[in-house]
PDB file of C-alpha atoms in Angstrom:
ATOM      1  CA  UNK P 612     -20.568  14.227 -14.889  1.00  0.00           C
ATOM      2  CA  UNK P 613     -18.227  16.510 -14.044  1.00  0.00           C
ATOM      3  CA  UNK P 614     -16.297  16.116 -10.432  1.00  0.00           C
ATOM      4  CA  UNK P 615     -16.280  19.151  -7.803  1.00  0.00           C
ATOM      5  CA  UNK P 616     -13.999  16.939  -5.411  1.00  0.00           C
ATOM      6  CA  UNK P 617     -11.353  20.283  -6.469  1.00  0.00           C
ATOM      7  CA  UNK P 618     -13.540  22.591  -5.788  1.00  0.00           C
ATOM      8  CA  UNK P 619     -15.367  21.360  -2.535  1.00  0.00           C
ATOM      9  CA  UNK P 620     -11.698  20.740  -1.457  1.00  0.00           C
ATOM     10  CA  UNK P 621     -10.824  24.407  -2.329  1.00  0.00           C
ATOM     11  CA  UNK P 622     -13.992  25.461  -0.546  1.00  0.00           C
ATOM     12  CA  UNK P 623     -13.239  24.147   2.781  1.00  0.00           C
ATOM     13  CA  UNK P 624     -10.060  25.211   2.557  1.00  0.00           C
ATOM     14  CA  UNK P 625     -10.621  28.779   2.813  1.00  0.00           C
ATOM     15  CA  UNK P 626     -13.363  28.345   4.902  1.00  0.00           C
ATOM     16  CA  UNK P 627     -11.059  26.740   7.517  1.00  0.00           C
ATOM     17  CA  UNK P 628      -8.547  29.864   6.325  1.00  0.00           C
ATOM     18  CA  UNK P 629      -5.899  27.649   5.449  1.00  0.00           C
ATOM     19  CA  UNK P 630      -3.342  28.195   2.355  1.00  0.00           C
ATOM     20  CA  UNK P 631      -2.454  26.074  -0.202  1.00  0.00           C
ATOM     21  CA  UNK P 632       1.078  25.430   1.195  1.00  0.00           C
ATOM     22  CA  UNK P 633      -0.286  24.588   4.658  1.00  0.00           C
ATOM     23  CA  UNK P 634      -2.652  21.970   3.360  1.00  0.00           C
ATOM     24  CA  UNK P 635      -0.400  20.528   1.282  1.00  0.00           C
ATOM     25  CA  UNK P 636       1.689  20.302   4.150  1.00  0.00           C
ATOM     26  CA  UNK P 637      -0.747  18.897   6.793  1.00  0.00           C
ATOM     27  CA  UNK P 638      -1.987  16.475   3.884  1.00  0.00           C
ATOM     28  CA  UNK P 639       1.596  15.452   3.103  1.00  0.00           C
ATOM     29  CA  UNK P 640       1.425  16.197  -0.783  1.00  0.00           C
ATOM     30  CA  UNK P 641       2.737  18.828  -3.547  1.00  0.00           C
ATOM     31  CA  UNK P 642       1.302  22.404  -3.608  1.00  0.00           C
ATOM     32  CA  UNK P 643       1.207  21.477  -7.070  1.00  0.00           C
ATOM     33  CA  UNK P 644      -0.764  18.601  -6.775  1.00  0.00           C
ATOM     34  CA  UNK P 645      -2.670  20.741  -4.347  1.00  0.00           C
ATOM     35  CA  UNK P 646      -3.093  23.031  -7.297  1.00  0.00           C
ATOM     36  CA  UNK P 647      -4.152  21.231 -10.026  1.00  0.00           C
ATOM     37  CA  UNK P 648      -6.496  18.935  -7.835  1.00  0.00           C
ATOM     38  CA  UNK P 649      -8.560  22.481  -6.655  1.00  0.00           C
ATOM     39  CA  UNK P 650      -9.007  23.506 -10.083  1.00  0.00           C
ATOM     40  CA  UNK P 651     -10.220  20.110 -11.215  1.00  0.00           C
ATOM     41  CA  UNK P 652      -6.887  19.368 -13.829  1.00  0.00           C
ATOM     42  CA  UNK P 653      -6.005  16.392 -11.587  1.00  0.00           C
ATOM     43  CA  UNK P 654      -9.573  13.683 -10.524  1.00  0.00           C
ATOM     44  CA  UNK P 655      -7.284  10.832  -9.157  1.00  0.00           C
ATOM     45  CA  UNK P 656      -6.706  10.882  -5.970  1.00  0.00           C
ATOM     46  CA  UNK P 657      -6.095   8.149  -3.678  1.00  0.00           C
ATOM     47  CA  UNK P 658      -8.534   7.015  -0.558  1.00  0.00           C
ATOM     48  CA  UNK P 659      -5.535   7.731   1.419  1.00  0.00           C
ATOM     49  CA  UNK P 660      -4.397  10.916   0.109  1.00  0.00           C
ATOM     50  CA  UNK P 661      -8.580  12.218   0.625  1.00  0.00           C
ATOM     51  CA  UNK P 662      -8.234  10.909   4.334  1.00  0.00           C
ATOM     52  CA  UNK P 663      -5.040  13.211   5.017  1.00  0.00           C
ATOM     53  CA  UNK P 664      -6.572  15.664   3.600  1.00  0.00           C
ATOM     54  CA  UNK P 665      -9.995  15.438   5.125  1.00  0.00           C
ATOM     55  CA  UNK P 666      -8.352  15.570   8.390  1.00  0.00           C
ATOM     56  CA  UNK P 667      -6.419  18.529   7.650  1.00  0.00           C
ATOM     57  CA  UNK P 668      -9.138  20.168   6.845  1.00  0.00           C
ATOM     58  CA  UNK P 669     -10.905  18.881  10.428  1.00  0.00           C
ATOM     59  CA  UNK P 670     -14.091  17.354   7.591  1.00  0.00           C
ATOM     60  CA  UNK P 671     -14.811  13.692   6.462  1.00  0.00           C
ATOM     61  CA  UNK P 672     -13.839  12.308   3.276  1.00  0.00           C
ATOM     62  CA  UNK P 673     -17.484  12.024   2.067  1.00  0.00           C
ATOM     63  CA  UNK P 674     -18.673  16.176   2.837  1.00  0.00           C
ATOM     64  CA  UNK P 675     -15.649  16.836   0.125  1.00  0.00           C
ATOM     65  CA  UNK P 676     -16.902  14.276  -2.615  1.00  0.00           C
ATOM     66  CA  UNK P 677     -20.325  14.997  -1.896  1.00  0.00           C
ATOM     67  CA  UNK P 678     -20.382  18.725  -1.012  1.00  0.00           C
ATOM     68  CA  UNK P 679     -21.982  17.990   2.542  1.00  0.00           C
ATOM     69  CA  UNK P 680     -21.477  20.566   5.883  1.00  0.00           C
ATOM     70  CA  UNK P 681     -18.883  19.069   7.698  1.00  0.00           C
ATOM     71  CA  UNK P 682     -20.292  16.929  10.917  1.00  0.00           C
ATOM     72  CA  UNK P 683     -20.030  18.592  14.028  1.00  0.00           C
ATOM     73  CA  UNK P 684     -16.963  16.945  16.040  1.00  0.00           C
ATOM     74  CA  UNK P 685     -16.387  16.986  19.494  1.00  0.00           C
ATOM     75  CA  UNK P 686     -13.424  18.800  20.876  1.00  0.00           C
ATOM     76  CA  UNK P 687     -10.398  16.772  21.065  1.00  0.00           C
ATOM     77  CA  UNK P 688      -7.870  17.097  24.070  1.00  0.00           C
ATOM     78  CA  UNK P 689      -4.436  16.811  23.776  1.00  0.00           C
ATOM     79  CA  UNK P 690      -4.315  13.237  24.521  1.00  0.00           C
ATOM     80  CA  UNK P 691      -6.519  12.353  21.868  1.00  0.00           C
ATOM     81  CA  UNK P 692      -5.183  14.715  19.747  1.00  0.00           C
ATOM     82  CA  UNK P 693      -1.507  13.139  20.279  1.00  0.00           C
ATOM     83  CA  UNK P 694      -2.911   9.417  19.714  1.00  0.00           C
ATOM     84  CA  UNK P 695      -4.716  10.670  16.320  1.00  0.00           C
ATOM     85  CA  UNK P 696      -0.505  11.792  15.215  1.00  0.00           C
ATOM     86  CA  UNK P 697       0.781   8.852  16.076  1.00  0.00           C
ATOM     87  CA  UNK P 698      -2.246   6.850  14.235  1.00  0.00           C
ATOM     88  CA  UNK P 699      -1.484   8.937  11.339  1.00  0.00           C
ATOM     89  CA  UNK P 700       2.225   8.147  11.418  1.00  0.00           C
ATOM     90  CA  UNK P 701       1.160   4.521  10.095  1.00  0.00           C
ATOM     91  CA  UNK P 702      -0.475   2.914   6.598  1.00  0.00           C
ATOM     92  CA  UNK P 703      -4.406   3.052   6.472  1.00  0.00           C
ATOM     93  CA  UNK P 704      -4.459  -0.851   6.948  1.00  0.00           C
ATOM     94  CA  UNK P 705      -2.707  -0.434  10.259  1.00  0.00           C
ATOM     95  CA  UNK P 706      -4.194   2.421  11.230  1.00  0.00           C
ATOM     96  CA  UNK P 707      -7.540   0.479  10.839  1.00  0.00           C
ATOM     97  CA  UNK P 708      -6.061  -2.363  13.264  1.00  0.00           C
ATOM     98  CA  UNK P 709      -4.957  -0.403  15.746  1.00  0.00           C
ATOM     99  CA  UNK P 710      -8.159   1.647  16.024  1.00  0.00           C
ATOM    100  CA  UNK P 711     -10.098  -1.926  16.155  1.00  0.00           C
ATOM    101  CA  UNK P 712      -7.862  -3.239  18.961  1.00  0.00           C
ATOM    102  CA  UNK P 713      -8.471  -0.005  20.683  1.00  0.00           C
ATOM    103  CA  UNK P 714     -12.235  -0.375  20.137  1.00  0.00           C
ATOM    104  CA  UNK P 715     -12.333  -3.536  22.138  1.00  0.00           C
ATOM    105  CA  UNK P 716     -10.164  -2.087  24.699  1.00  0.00           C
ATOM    106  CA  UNK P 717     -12.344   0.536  25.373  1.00  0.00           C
ATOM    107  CA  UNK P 718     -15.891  -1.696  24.570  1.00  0.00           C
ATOM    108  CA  UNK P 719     -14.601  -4.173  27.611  1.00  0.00           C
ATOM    109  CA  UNK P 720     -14.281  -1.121  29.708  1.00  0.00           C
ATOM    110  CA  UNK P 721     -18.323  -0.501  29.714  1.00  0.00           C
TER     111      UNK P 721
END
């Protein structure tokens, strides 16, 4: 079965009315890369390399493999919106650690 990861990717893209160059920015990867994973040339992809790009894109990982509508999100402030940089400055596996510790921070506080 052929993938449309590319193409869903593509999809949202200009939906959001984003270019090439600026999601391959935001994403932190090649334009060529970029390229070749739109037009379906390149199906590897790392689960990292799909987050970044998810978020760039403002969608979940799992609306671009599986063609879904992207959830509605709740506005983010520019707190939040600061934290989710600074997250992002850090490997998945820490990322995950922090956002747990966080979690029970803010579970204690109910």
């Amino acid at each position: 079965m052929k993938s449309l990861l590319g193409s869903n990717i593509q999809k949202r893209r200009r939906a959001v009315g984003i270019s090439q160059a600026e999601l391959a920015e935001k994403a932190d990867i090649s334009i060529n890369f970029l390229s070749k994973l739109e037009r379906n040339k390149s199906t590897r992809v790392s689960s990292d390399t799909l987050y970044l790009i998810a978020q760039a894109l403002n969608t979940s990982m799992e609306s671009l493999v599986n063609n879904m509508p992207a959830p509605e999100k709740q506005p983010t402030g520019p707190k939040q919106s600061e934290l989710n940089e600074l997250l992002n400055t850090y490997p998945l596996n820490e990322r995950e650690m922090l956002s747990s510790h966080i979690i029970a921070i803010l579970e204690k506080r109910h």
